[in-house]
Short mmCIF file of C-alpha atoms and ligand atoms in Angstrom, two decimals:
data_model
loop_
_atom_site.label_atom_id
_atom_site.label_comp_id
_atom_site.label_asym_id
_atom_site.label_seq_id
_atom_site.Cartn_x
_atom_site.Cartn_y
_atom_site.Cartn_z
CA MET A 971 111.64 124.90 154.30
CA TRP A 972 114.57 124.38 151.98
CA ARG A 973 114.31 125.52 148.39
CA VAL A 974 116.06 124.70 145.17
CA PRO A 975 118.96 127.08 144.70
CA TRP A 976 118.16 129.12 141.62
CA THR A 977 121.64 128.75 140.26
CA LEU A 978 121.17 125.02 140.22
CA VAL A 979 117.83 125.31 138.47
CA ALA A 980 119.42 127.44 135.79
CA ARG A 981 122.31 125.01 135.41
CA ALA A 982 119.99 122.04 135.34
CA ALA A 983 117.79 123.45 132.62
CA ARG A 984 119.13 121.11 129.96
CA GLY A 985 119.76 117.42 129.64
CA PRO A 986 117.65 114.30 129.87
CA ARG A 987 116.31 112.91 133.14
CA ARG A 988 118.80 110.38 134.43
CA TRP A 989 116.73 108.58 137.01
CA GLY A 990 113.71 106.34 136.86
CA TYR A 991 110.78 105.97 139.23
CA PRO A 992 110.54 102.76 141.15
CA GLY A 993 107.93 100.71 139.33
CA LYS A 994 105.71 99.85 142.28
CA GLY A 995 104.49 101.66 145.35
CA PRO A 996 104.70 99.98 148.73
CA CYS A 997 100.98 99.11 148.79
CA THR A 998 101.02 96.21 146.36
CA ARG A 999 98.64 93.34 146.90
CA GLN A 1000 101.28 91.26 148.61
CA GLY A 1001 100.54 89.73 151.95
CA SER A 1002 102.90 90.28 154.83
CA GLY A 1003 105.45 87.51 155.11
CA SER A 1004 105.00 87.50 158.87
CA SER A 1005 101.46 86.19 158.55
CA VAL A 1006 102.20 83.11 156.46
CA PRO A 1007 100.31 80.28 158.11
CA ARG A 1008 101.91 77.18 159.50
CA SER A 1009 103.01 75.88 156.14
CA GLY A 1010 102.11 72.45 154.96
CA SER A 1011 98.99 72.03 157.05
CA THR A 1012 95.61 71.57 155.45
CA ILE A 1013 92.70 73.11 157.30
CA PHE A 1014 89.00 72.31 157.23
CA ALA A 1015 85.86 73.90 158.70
CA LEU A 1016 82.16 74.38 158.31
CA SER A 1017 81.92 77.65 156.35
CA SER A 1018 78.16 78.16 156.39
CA GLY A 1019 76.28 79.13 159.58
CA GLN A 1020 75.74 76.84 162.54
CA GLY A 1021 72.45 75.06 163.07
CA ARG A 1022 69.98 73.06 161.01
CA CYS A 1023 69.78 74.30 157.39
CA GLY A 1024 69.10 73.05 153.85
CA ILE A 1025 72.70 72.99 152.69
CA ALA A 1026 75.90 73.32 154.67
CA VAL A 1027 79.26 74.11 153.08
CA ILE A 1028 82.44 72.53 154.43
CA ARG A 1029 85.76 73.75 153.05
CA THR A 1030 89.36 72.63 153.08
CA SER A 1031 92.49 74.55 152.13
CA GLY A 1032 96.05 73.30 151.81
CA PRO A 1033 98.15 70.72 149.95
CA ALA A 1034 96.18 67.70 151.24
CA SER A 1035 92.84 69.04 149.92
CA GLY A 1036 92.93 66.84 146.81
CA HIS A 1037 93.77 63.80 148.90
CA ALA A 1038 90.92 64.62 151.33
CA LEU A 1039 88.47 64.96 148.46
CA ARG A 1040 89.56 61.63 146.98
CA SER A 1041 89.47 59.88 150.38
CA LEU A 1042 85.86 60.85 151.05
CA THR A 1043 84.32 60.48 147.62
CA ALA A 1044 83.29 57.62 145.42
CA PRO A 1045 84.31 57.52 142.61
CA ARG A 1046 87.69 58.55 143.92
CA ASP A 1047 88.98 60.61 141.00
CA LEU A 1048 89.06 64.40 141.38
CA PRO A 1049 86.20 66.23 139.68
CA PRO A 1050 87.07 68.74 136.92
CA ALA A 1051 88.35 72.03 138.39
CA ARG A 1052 85.63 74.44 139.57
CA CYS A 1053 82.73 72.20 138.46
CA ALA A 1054 80.08 70.96 140.87
CA CYS A 1055 79.78 67.14 140.84
CA LEU A 1056 77.40 64.88 142.73
CA ARG A 1057 79.33 62.28 144.78
CA LEU A 1058 78.64 59.78 147.52
CA LEU A 1059 80.60 60.75 150.65
CA ARG A 1060 81.96 57.90 152.78
CA ASP A 1061 83.96 57.76 155.98
CA PRO A 1062 87.52 57.00 154.79
CA CYS A 1063 88.11 54.49 157.65
CA SER A 1064 84.84 52.62 158.02
CA GLY A 1065 83.55 53.12 154.49
CA GLU A 1066 80.19 54.08 155.98
CA PRO A 1067 78.10 56.33 153.68
CA LEU A 1068 77.71 59.87 155.10
CA ASP A 1069 75.73 61.82 152.49
CA ARG A 1070 75.19 62.32 148.79
CA ALA A 1071 76.73 65.75 148.21
CA LEU A 1072 77.94 68.26 145.67
CA VAL A 1073 81.72 68.56 145.71
CA LEU A 1074 83.98 71.15 144.12
CA TRP A 1075 87.70 71.11 143.46
CA PHE A 1076 89.62 74.40 143.28
CA PRO A 1077 93.28 73.73 142.44
CA GLY A 1078 95.53 76.59 143.60
CA PRO A 1079 96.32 79.31 142.82
CA GLN A 1080 92.84 79.88 141.33
CA SER A 1081 91.08 79.57 144.67
CA PHE A 1082 90.05 81.85 147.52
CA THR A 1083 93.24 81.18 149.49
CA ALA A 1084 95.49 80.51 146.45
CA GLU A 1085 96.06 77.01 147.90
CA ASP A 1086 94.38 73.79 146.74
CA CYS A 1087 90.82 73.96 148.11
CA ALA A 1088 87.86 71.61 148.20
CA GLU A 1089 84.23 72.26 149.04
CA PHE A 1090 81.59 69.79 150.20
CA HIS A 1091 78.01 71.03 149.88
CA VAL A 1092 76.23 68.59 152.16
CA HIS A 1093 72.69 68.33 153.55
CA GLY A 1094 72.54 70.70 156.51
CA GLY A 1095 71.50 68.30 159.29
CA PRO A 1096 73.79 68.39 162.35
CA ALA A 1097 74.56 64.63 162.11
CA VAL A 1098 75.65 64.90 158.45
CA VAL A 1099 77.82 67.95 159.16
CA SER A 1100 79.53 66.44 162.19
CA GLY A 1101 79.99 63.11 160.35
CA VAL A 1102 81.78 64.80 157.43
CA LEU A 1103 83.88 66.99 159.77
CA GLN A 1104 84.94 63.91 161.76
CA ALA A 1105 85.77 62.05 158.56
CA LEU A 1106 87.95 64.96 157.40
CA GLY A 1107 89.69 64.98 160.79
CA ARG A 1108 90.72 61.37 160.16
CA VAL A 1109 92.46 62.21 156.86
CA PRO A 1110 96.23 62.49 157.49
CA GLY A 1111 97.55 66.07 157.30
CA LEU A 1112 94.20 67.74 157.99
CA ARG A 1113 93.32 69.77 161.08
CA PRO A 1114 90.38 72.04 162.05
CA ALA A 1115 90.80 75.68 161.00
CA GLU A 1116 91.10 78.53 163.49
CA ALA A 1117 88.90 81.64 163.34
CA GLY A 1118 89.66 83.65 160.20
CA GLU A 1119 92.32 81.20 159.00
CA PHE A 1120 90.99 80.84 155.44
CA THR A 1121 91.01 84.63 154.99
CA ARG A 1122 94.41 84.86 156.63
CA ARG A 1123 95.80 82.42 154.10
CA ALA A 1124 94.21 84.42 151.26
CA PHE A 1125 95.92 87.54 152.65
CA ALA A 1126 99.25 85.76 153.15
CA HIS A 1127 99.23 84.65 149.52
CA GLY A 1128 98.41 88.11 148.20
CA LYS A 1129 94.80 87.29 147.22
CA LEU A 1130 93.41 90.07 149.42
CA SER A 1131 94.91 93.30 150.77
CA LEU A 1132 94.39 94.21 154.41
CA THR A 1133 91.68 96.76 153.64
CA GLU A 1134 89.94 94.14 151.49
CA VAL A 1135 90.13 91.68 154.38
CA GLU A 1136 88.47 94.31 156.58
CA GLY A 1137 85.82 94.85 153.91
CA LEU A 1138 85.15 91.10 153.88
CA ALA A 1139 84.78 91.03 157.68
CA ASP A 1140 82.37 93.96 157.48
CA LEU A 1141 80.42 92.30 154.70
CA ILE A 1142 79.91 89.19 156.83
CA HIS A 1143 78.68 91.37 159.70
CA ALA A 1144 76.71 93.89 157.59
CA GLU A 1145 73.17 94.27 158.90
CA THR A 1146 71.90 97.17 156.83
CA GLU A 1147 71.91 97.97 153.15
CA ALA A 1148 74.31 100.91 153.56
CA GLN A 1149 76.76 98.78 155.55
CA ARG A 1150 76.64 96.10 152.87
CA ARG A 1151 77.29 98.64 150.10
CA GLN A 1152 80.22 100.14 151.97
CA ALA A 1153 81.73 96.74 152.79
CA LEU A 1154 81.43 95.62 149.16
CA ARG A 1155 83.20 98.75 147.98
CA GLN A 1156 85.98 98.13 150.44
CA LEU A 1157 86.16 94.44 149.47
CA ASP A 1158 86.44 95.53 145.85
CA GLY A 1159 89.63 97.23 146.97
CA GLU A 1160 88.56 100.85 146.47
CA LEU A 1161 90.25 102.08 149.64
CA GLY A 1162 93.38 100.05 148.87
CA HIS A 1163 93.36 101.41 145.32
CA LEU A 1164 93.16 104.98 146.58
CA CYS A 1165 96.03 104.25 148.97
CA ARG A 1166 98.16 102.83 146.20
CA GLY A 1167 97.55 105.99 144.18
CA TRP A 1168 98.70 108.12 147.11
CA ALA A 1169 101.72 105.89 147.66
CA GLU A 1170 102.66 106.25 144.00
CA THR A 1171 102.53 110.04 144.27
CA LEU A 1172 104.78 109.82 147.33
CA THR A 1173 107.19 107.51 145.53
CA LYS A 1174 107.47 110.01 142.69
CA ALA A 1175 108.09 112.87 145.12
CA LEU A 1176 110.72 110.77 146.87
CA ALA A 1177 112.36 109.90 143.55
CA HIS A 1178 112.62 113.63 142.79
CA VAL A 1179 114.15 114.41 146.16
CA GLU A 1180 116.57 111.48 145.95
CA ALA A 1181 117.58 112.55 142.45
CA TYR A 1182 118.38 115.95 143.88
CA ILE A 1183 120.48 114.33 146.61
CA ASP A 1184 122.34 112.13 144.12
CA PHE A 1185 122.72 114.53 141.22
CA GLY A 1186 122.24 117.93 142.87
CA GLU A 1187 125.57 119.18 141.65
CA ASP A 1188 125.13 117.56 138.27
CA ASP A 1189 124.65 119.58 135.12
CA ASN A 1190 122.18 117.04 133.79
CA LEU A 1191 119.52 117.42 136.50
CA GLU A 1192 116.16 118.45 135.12
CA GLU A 1193 114.86 121.86 136.07
CA GLY A 1194 112.61 122.40 139.10
CA VAL A 1195 112.92 118.88 140.46
CA LEU A 1196 112.34 119.88 144.08
CA GLU A 1197 109.47 122.17 143.15
CA ARG A 1198 107.82 119.20 141.55
CA ALA A 1199 108.23 117.15 144.72
CA ASP A 1200 106.77 120.07 146.68
CA SER A 1201 103.71 120.31 144.54
CA GLN A 1202 103.16 116.54 144.67
CA VAL A 1203 103.31 116.66 148.45
CA GLN A 1204 100.93 119.58 148.54
CA GLU A 1205 98.46 117.77 146.30
CA LEU A 1206 98.64 114.77 148.59
CA GLU A 1207 98.11 116.89 151.70
CA VAL A 1208 94.87 118.22 150.25
CA ALA A 1209 93.63 114.71 149.34
CA LEU A 1210 94.50 113.24 152.73
CA GLY A 1211 92.99 116.22 154.56
CA THR A 1212 89.69 115.79 152.70
CA HIS A 1213 89.59 112.12 153.55
CA LEU A 1214 90.40 112.66 157.20
CA ARG A 1215 87.60 115.20 157.55
CA ASP A 1216 85.29 112.43 156.37
CA ALA A 1217 86.75 109.88 158.74
CA ARG A 1218 84.07 109.85 161.44
CA ARG A 1219 81.39 109.22 158.84
CA GLY A 1220 82.77 105.88 157.67
CA GLN A 1221 83.12 104.72 161.26
CA ARG A 1222 79.53 105.75 162.03
CA LEU A 1223 78.37 103.74 159.06
CA ARG A 1224 80.23 100.75 160.40
CA SER A 1225 79.10 100.99 164.02
CA GLY A 1226 75.84 102.97 163.82
CA ALA A 1227 74.90 106.66 164.12
CA HIS A 1228 73.62 107.91 167.47
CA VAL A 1229 70.04 109.05 166.96
CA VAL A 1230 68.44 110.52 170.09
CA VAL A 1231 64.68 110.97 170.43
CA ALA A 1232 63.92 113.94 172.67
CA GLY A 1233 61.02 116.21 173.52
CA PRO A 1234 58.68 117.31 176.29
CA PRO A 1235 56.80 114.70 178.36
CA ASN A 1236 54.01 112.79 176.61
CA ALA A 1237 54.92 114.04 173.11
CA GLY A 1238 55.04 110.41 171.96
CA LYS A 1239 58.80 109.82 172.01
CA SER A 1240 58.51 106.23 173.22
CA SER A 1241 55.69 105.59 170.73
CA LEU A 1242 58.03 106.78 167.94
CA VAL A 1243 60.95 104.64 169.16
CA ASN A 1244 58.68 101.58 169.17
CA LEU A 1245 57.35 102.44 165.72
CA LEU A 1246 60.84 102.88 164.21
CA SER A 1247 62.30 99.79 165.85
CA ARG A 1248 59.16 97.72 165.11
CA LYS A 1249 59.19 96.29 168.63
CA PRO A 1250 57.97 97.35 172.08
CA VAL A 1251 61.28 98.74 173.39
CA SER A 1252 59.80 101.42 175.68
CA ILE A 1253 56.73 101.62 177.90
CA VAL A 1254 54.06 103.90 176.43
CA SER A 1255 51.44 105.44 178.72
CA SER A 1256 49.28 108.51 179.03
CA GLU A 1257 51.13 109.44 182.21
CA PRO A 1258 53.75 112.17 181.64
CA GLY A 1259 57.18 111.17 182.92
CA THR A 1260 56.89 107.47 181.98
CA THR A 1261 60.41 107.11 180.54
CA ARG A 1262 63.20 107.78 183.04
CA ASP A 1263 66.34 105.95 181.92
CA VAL A 1264 67.91 106.28 178.50
CA LEU A 1265 66.78 103.23 176.52
CA GLU A 1266 68.99 102.24 173.59
CA THR A 1267 68.12 99.97 170.72
CA PRO A 1268 70.05 99.20 167.51
CA VAL A 1269 67.86 99.68 164.43
CA ASP A 1270 68.04 99.74 160.67
CA LEU A 1271 66.79 103.25 159.88
CA ALA A 1272 66.01 103.64 156.19
CA GLY A 1273 68.93 101.34 155.32
CA PHE A 1274 71.42 102.94 157.72
CA PRO A 1275 72.58 101.44 161.01
CA ALA A 1276 71.58 103.52 164.02
CA LEU A 1277 71.57 103.33 167.77
CA LEU A 1278 68.20 104.81 168.70
CA SER A 1279 67.89 106.28 172.23
CA ASP A 1280 64.58 106.99 173.96
CA THR A 1281 64.92 109.63 176.66
CA ALA A 1282 62.93 111.17 179.53
CA GLY A 1283 60.63 114.08 178.65
CA LEU A 1284 62.38 117.39 179.32
CA ARG A 1285 60.62 119.50 181.95
CA GLU A 1286 61.33 121.48 185.14
CA GLY A 1287 59.95 121.27 188.70
CA ILE A 1288 59.80 117.52 189.17
CA GLY A 1289 60.87 114.88 191.72
CA PRO A 1290 64.47 113.65 192.11
CA VAL A 1291 64.09 110.45 190.06
CA GLU A 1292 62.63 112.19 187.02
CA GLN A 1293 65.18 114.98 187.46
CA GLU A 1294 67.96 112.38 187.11
CA GLY A 1295 66.21 111.11 183.98
CA VAL A 1296 66.19 114.63 182.54
CA ARG A 1297 69.89 115.04 183.37
CA ARG A 1298 70.70 111.80 181.51
CA ALA A 1299 68.53 112.86 178.58
CA ARG A 1300 70.43 116.16 178.25
CA LYS A 1301 73.77 114.36 178.43
CA ARG A 1302 72.71 111.96 175.69
CA LEU A 1303 71.55 114.86 173.54
CA GLU A 1304 75.07 116.30 173.61
CA GLN A 1305 76.43 113.04 172.13
CA ALA A 1306 73.80 112.74 169.40
CA ASP A 1307 74.78 112.57 165.73
CA LEU A 1308 71.13 113.30 164.93
CA ILE A 1309 68.32 114.55 167.22
CA LEU A 1310 64.77 113.44 166.51
CA ALA A 1311 62.86 116.25 168.28
CA VAL A 1312 59.27 115.27 169.00
CA LEU A 1313 56.45 117.67 169.93
CA ASP A 1314 52.74 117.07 170.42
CA ALA A 1315 51.16 118.85 167.41
CA SER A 1316 48.02 119.51 169.42
CA ASP A 1317 49.90 121.01 172.35
CA LEU A 1318 52.43 123.41 170.81
CA ALA A 1319 51.56 126.36 173.02
CA SER A 1320 52.23 124.56 176.33
CA PRO A 1321 55.16 125.84 178.43
CA SER A 1322 57.07 122.54 178.06
CA SER A 1323 56.70 122.65 174.24
CA CYS A 1324 57.82 126.32 174.05
CA ASN A 1325 60.70 125.64 176.40
CA PHE A 1326 61.86 122.66 174.30
CA LEU A 1327 61.69 124.74 171.12
CA ASP A 1328 63.82 127.47 172.72
CA MET A 1329 66.33 125.25 174.49
CA VAL A 1330 66.86 122.38 172.03
CA VAL A 1331 65.34 123.01 168.60
CA SER A 1332 66.48 126.59 167.91
CA PRO A 1333 70.14 126.17 169.01
CA ALA A 1334 70.59 122.98 166.96
CA GLY A 1335 70.81 124.83 163.64
CA ALA A 1336 73.63 127.05 164.87
CA GLU A 1337 77.23 126.05 164.28
CA SER A 1338 79.08 124.88 167.41
CA PRO A 1339 82.56 126.24 168.25
CA ASN A 1340 84.22 123.14 166.71
CA GLY A 1341 82.54 123.88 163.39
CA ASN A 1342 79.99 121.06 163.56
CA ARG A 1343 76.30 121.65 163.18
CA GLN A 1344 74.25 119.23 165.23
CA ARG A 1345 71.63 117.75 162.94
CA LEU A 1346 68.00 117.79 164.03
CA LEU A 1347 64.71 116.63 162.57
CA LEU A 1348 61.61 118.25 164.06
CA VAL A 1349 58.58 115.95 164.18
CA LEU A 1350 55.08 117.13 165.16
CA ASN A 1351 53.41 113.97 166.40
CA LYS A 1352 49.71 113.25 167.05
CA SER A 1353 48.66 114.90 163.79
CA ASP A 1354 45.50 112.79 164.06
CA LEU A 1355 44.37 115.10 166.87
CA LEU A 1356 44.47 118.22 164.66
CA PRO A 1357 41.11 119.48 163.40
CA PRO A 1358 40.45 118.32 159.85
CA GLY A 1359 41.14 121.00 157.23
CA ASP A 1360 43.91 122.52 159.38
CA PRO A 1361 46.79 120.26 158.37
CA ASP A 1362 49.75 122.35 159.51
CA PRO A 1363 49.32 123.98 162.88
CA ARG A 1364 52.35 126.27 163.02
CA LEU A 1365 53.89 127.65 159.86
CA ASP A 1366 56.21 129.87 161.92
CA LEU A 1367 58.07 126.82 163.28
CA PRO A 1368 61.39 125.66 161.84
CA PRO A 1369 61.06 123.07 159.02
CA HIS A 1370 59.15 120.08 160.38
CA LEU A 1371 57.29 116.89 159.52
CA LEU A 1372 53.80 115.89 160.58
CA LEU A 1373 53.36 112.38 161.95
CA SER A 1374 50.84 110.24 163.75
CA CYS A 1375 52.35 107.32 165.61
CA LEU A 1376 48.79 106.17 166.18
CA THR A 1377 47.75 105.87 162.51
CA GLY A 1378 51.22 105.68 160.91
CA GLU A 1379 50.43 108.66 158.68
CA GLY A 1380 53.59 110.61 157.78
CA LEU A 1381 55.92 107.68 158.53
CA ASP A 1382 57.10 107.32 154.92
CA SER A 1383 58.07 111.00 154.71
CA LEU A 1384 59.84 110.71 158.05
CA LEU A 1385 61.84 107.67 156.84
CA GLU A 1386 62.80 109.53 153.67
CA ALA A 1387 63.95 112.54 155.71
CA LEU A 1388 65.89 110.19 158.02
CA ARG A 1389 67.57 108.59 155.01
CA LYS A 1390 68.80 111.99 153.83
CA GLU A 1391 70.00 113.03 157.28
CA LEU A 1392 71.78 109.74 157.91
CA ALA A 1393 73.42 109.82 154.49
CA ALA A 1394 74.89 113.17 155.57
CA VAL A 1395 75.89 111.84 159.00
CA CYS A 1396 77.34 108.50 157.86
CA GLY A 1397 78.34 109.30 154.29
CA ASP A 1398 76.50 107.69 151.40
CA PRO A 1399 78.34 104.56 150.32
CA SER A 1400 76.70 104.58 146.88
CA THR A 1401 78.39 107.84 145.92
CA GLY A 1402 81.59 109.70 146.72
CA PRO A 1403 85.05 108.39 147.59
CA PRO A 1404 85.47 105.26 149.74
CA LEU A 1405 85.16 106.03 153.43
CA LEU A 1406 87.66 105.26 156.17
CA THR A 1407 85.79 102.67 158.17
CA ARG A 1408 88.14 102.10 161.08
CA ALA A 1409 90.14 104.09 163.61
CA ARG A 1410 93.21 102.23 162.28
CA HIS A 1411 92.75 103.84 158.84
CA GLN A 1412 92.38 107.27 160.39
CA HIS A 1413 95.51 106.78 162.51
CA HIS A 1414 97.75 105.90 159.57
CA LEU A 1415 96.40 108.70 157.37
CA GLN A 1416 96.94 111.22 160.17
CA CYS A 1417 100.52 109.96 160.71
CA CYS A 1418 101.13 110.19 156.98
CA LEU A 1419 99.86 113.76 156.97
CA ASP A 1420 102.07 114.62 159.99
CA ALA A 1421 105.11 113.22 158.16
CA LEU A 1422 104.29 115.44 155.17
CA GLY A 1423 104.29 118.35 157.62
CA HIS A 1424 107.81 117.32 158.71
CA TYR A 1425 108.85 117.22 155.06
CA LYS A 1426 107.82 120.83 154.64
CA GLN A 1427 109.70 121.90 157.77
CA ALA A 1428 112.82 119.83 157.12
CA LYS A 1429 116.03 121.85 157.31
CA ASP A 1430 117.90 119.75 154.78
CA VAL A 1431 117.16 117.48 151.88
CA SER A 1432 118.07 114.20 153.54
CA LEU A 1433 115.65 114.87 156.44
CA ALA A 1434 112.99 115.76 153.89
CA ALA A 1435 113.56 112.46 152.07
CA GLU A 1436 113.32 110.60 155.38
CA ALA A 1437 109.98 112.29 156.14
CA LEU A 1438 108.64 111.09 152.79
CA ARG A 1439 109.78 107.55 153.58
CA VAL A 1440 107.96 107.67 156.91
CA ALA A 1441 104.82 108.97 155.17
CA ARG A 1442 105.01 106.16 152.63
CA GLY A 1443 105.45 103.61 155.43
CA HIS A 1444 102.13 104.67 156.96
CA LEU A 1445 100.29 104.23 153.68
CA ALA A 1446 101.88 100.79 153.35
CA HIS A 1447 100.66 99.90 156.84
CA LEU A 1448 97.14 100.99 155.96
CA ALA A 1449 96.93 98.50 153.12
CA GLY A 1450 98.79 95.83 155.09
CA GLY A 1451 102.16 95.86 153.37
CA GLY A 1452 103.98 96.29 156.67
CA GLY A 1453 101.35 94.82 158.98
CA THR A 1454 102.55 93.73 162.38
CA GLU A 1455 101.42 90.44 163.84
CA GLU A 1456 99.20 92.04 166.54
CA ILE A 1457 97.26 94.17 164.07
CA LEU A 1458 96.70 91.14 161.88
CA ASP A 1459 95.52 89.13 164.89
CA ILE A 1460 92.98 91.82 165.81
CA ILE A 1461 91.66 92.05 162.28
CA PHE A 1462 91.39 88.32 161.66
CA GLN A 1463 89.66 87.79 165.01
CA ASP A 1464 86.66 89.53 163.42
CA PHE A 1465 86.09 86.39 161.39
CA CYS A 1466 84.35 83.21 162.35
CA VAL A 1467 85.88 79.75 161.93
CA GLY A 1468 85.41 78.69 158.32
CA LYS A 1469 86.02 82.17 156.85
N1 GTP B 2976 46.33 110.45 169.44
C1 GTP B 2976 47.59 110.08 169.50
N2 GTP B 2976 48.13 109.69 170.63
C2 GTP B 2976 49.42 109.34 170.66
C3 GTP B 2976 50.20 109.36 169.50
N3 GTP B 2976 51.45 108.97 169.83
C4 GTP B 2976 51.43 108.69 171.15
N4 GTP B 2976 50.22 108.91 171.65
C5 GTP B 2976 49.78 108.75 173.05
O1 GTP B 2976 50.46 109.72 173.83
C6 GTP B 2976 50.70 109.21 175.13
C7 GTP B 2976 52.18 109.38 175.48
O2 GTP B 2976 52.93 108.56 174.62
P1 GTP B 2976 54.40 108.13 174.99
O3 GTP B 2976 54.95 107.45 173.81
O4 GTP B 2976 54.44 107.43 176.29
O5 GTP B 2976 55.06 109.55 175.15
P2 GTP B 2976 56.51 109.94 175.69
O6 GTP B 2976 56.91 111.17 175.01
O7 GTP B 2976 57.43 108.78 175.59
O8 GTP B 2976 56.20 110.24 177.22
P3 GTP B 2976 57.23 110.31 178.45
O9 GTP B 2976 58.12 109.11 178.40
O10 GTP B 2976 56.33 110.28 179.63
O11 GTP B 2976 57.96 111.59 178.33
C8 GTP B 2976 50.26 107.76 175.12
O12 GTP B 2976 48.97 107.68 175.68
C9 GTP B 2976 50.22 107.42 173.64
O13 GTP B 2976 49.27 106.42 173.35
C10 GTP B 2976 49.59 109.78 168.27
O14 GTP B 2976 50.19 109.85 167.20
N5 GTP B 2976 48.28 110.13 168.33
K1 K B 2977 54.08 109.05 178.72
MG1 MG B 2978 58.52 107.81 176.98
#
């Protein structure tokens, strides 16, 4: 890597700094110009869910919103901005009454999209909703919105950054508490904020390097300018590296951790899966070898999203069909983020129990070659079969929990233990830095980090400056500053019509 010539540093020891930092990083909350919607059009859509409901919300956005509101309402004057008013809605052509509804007027730019917006809170019957939608369609200049078009307009007008848009999409789809918390943090702009901070550091480093290029031979250059750029880059490398190591966790929280229930035959694995998912997913019977295929079900486990897999009981010396089941179970175990190992508490000395302890439970604590430790929770089921007064059958076992799927005893402790394990697997969205929730985030951070590597290896100063520009470009892409049309399309497709 190139270094500041010491002679220059000595010469540059005096004199004021003659350059300024650019005021803004690339990740400002500006939408990409390429995504500006077909200008002039006013869109409308049902923004609440489909189907019969108490209240349905219909929205419009665009310059004709005020006209639409006036056309449908009596009296025809616009209500005060952002105040709910009760109005009679009529079809603008036939004059036929449609509903008595609450209407709201949001003049731009103080609206969700920054355009003029109107909202109609109507009674949720299908005939009312379709009547109002048809009436809006007859107002000149209005057309039905496409999926995600309201959010796209908000983004185009700088109301939301790209990571905030993604947070909003996740919030709409959030099914568990942890997902909701993470999406809200992202919608609040925490990830974008972090990115802007990184981009600012990069801009400063670049300003230092460019100053060196411009004034390198100048007596007035401040001392150690390149060293300062170096240390800023190094600081950034550490921050990005920490975030990237966390990357899988945010994605797991978004799409669900893989939790695999495994154990010897008849331990009660299927009973546990049914108990945790609160529905009869798997067949339970007293016959060993009941479950053959891997059965997957999405569940909310202690507030975290998980994909719960029931598997065949692991044992040797069996027929070909069960053997295939055991092969699939082992394969699924390799992919698990968390193993729920189930043993029959009243049958711990059996060969299949001992074999499972040796082959699956003991190795799980050890660190794998790639540095990951596979997480495992050991559950001793059928505690109701233990003699009273002998609550814990085997103190020499690894840490474990007692449970009875039959009586439900021990379920609360198991859920608490699951919450802790899943917080470690997925990252806890109530604490710690914002997580990278998508592969797209990970990609741009990795590219940014690679460019910083090129900076360090650069043979001359202009190549080093170029590497910093590339790195900054990736951070800008992450927050949407340089978003290409295809990426935007993919992201906005996550939305329904009306959002
Ligand atoms: N007493 C008692 N019986 C249980 C408990 N949990 C499950 N069982 C019984 O144990 C038997 C086996 O339960 P399953 O859930 O089918 O066990 P499994 O591990 O899925 O069995 P395979 O799929 O055959 O490997 C059934 O008769 C269950 O009713 C429990 O907590 N207490
Ligand atoms: K069984
Ligand atoms: Mg089973």
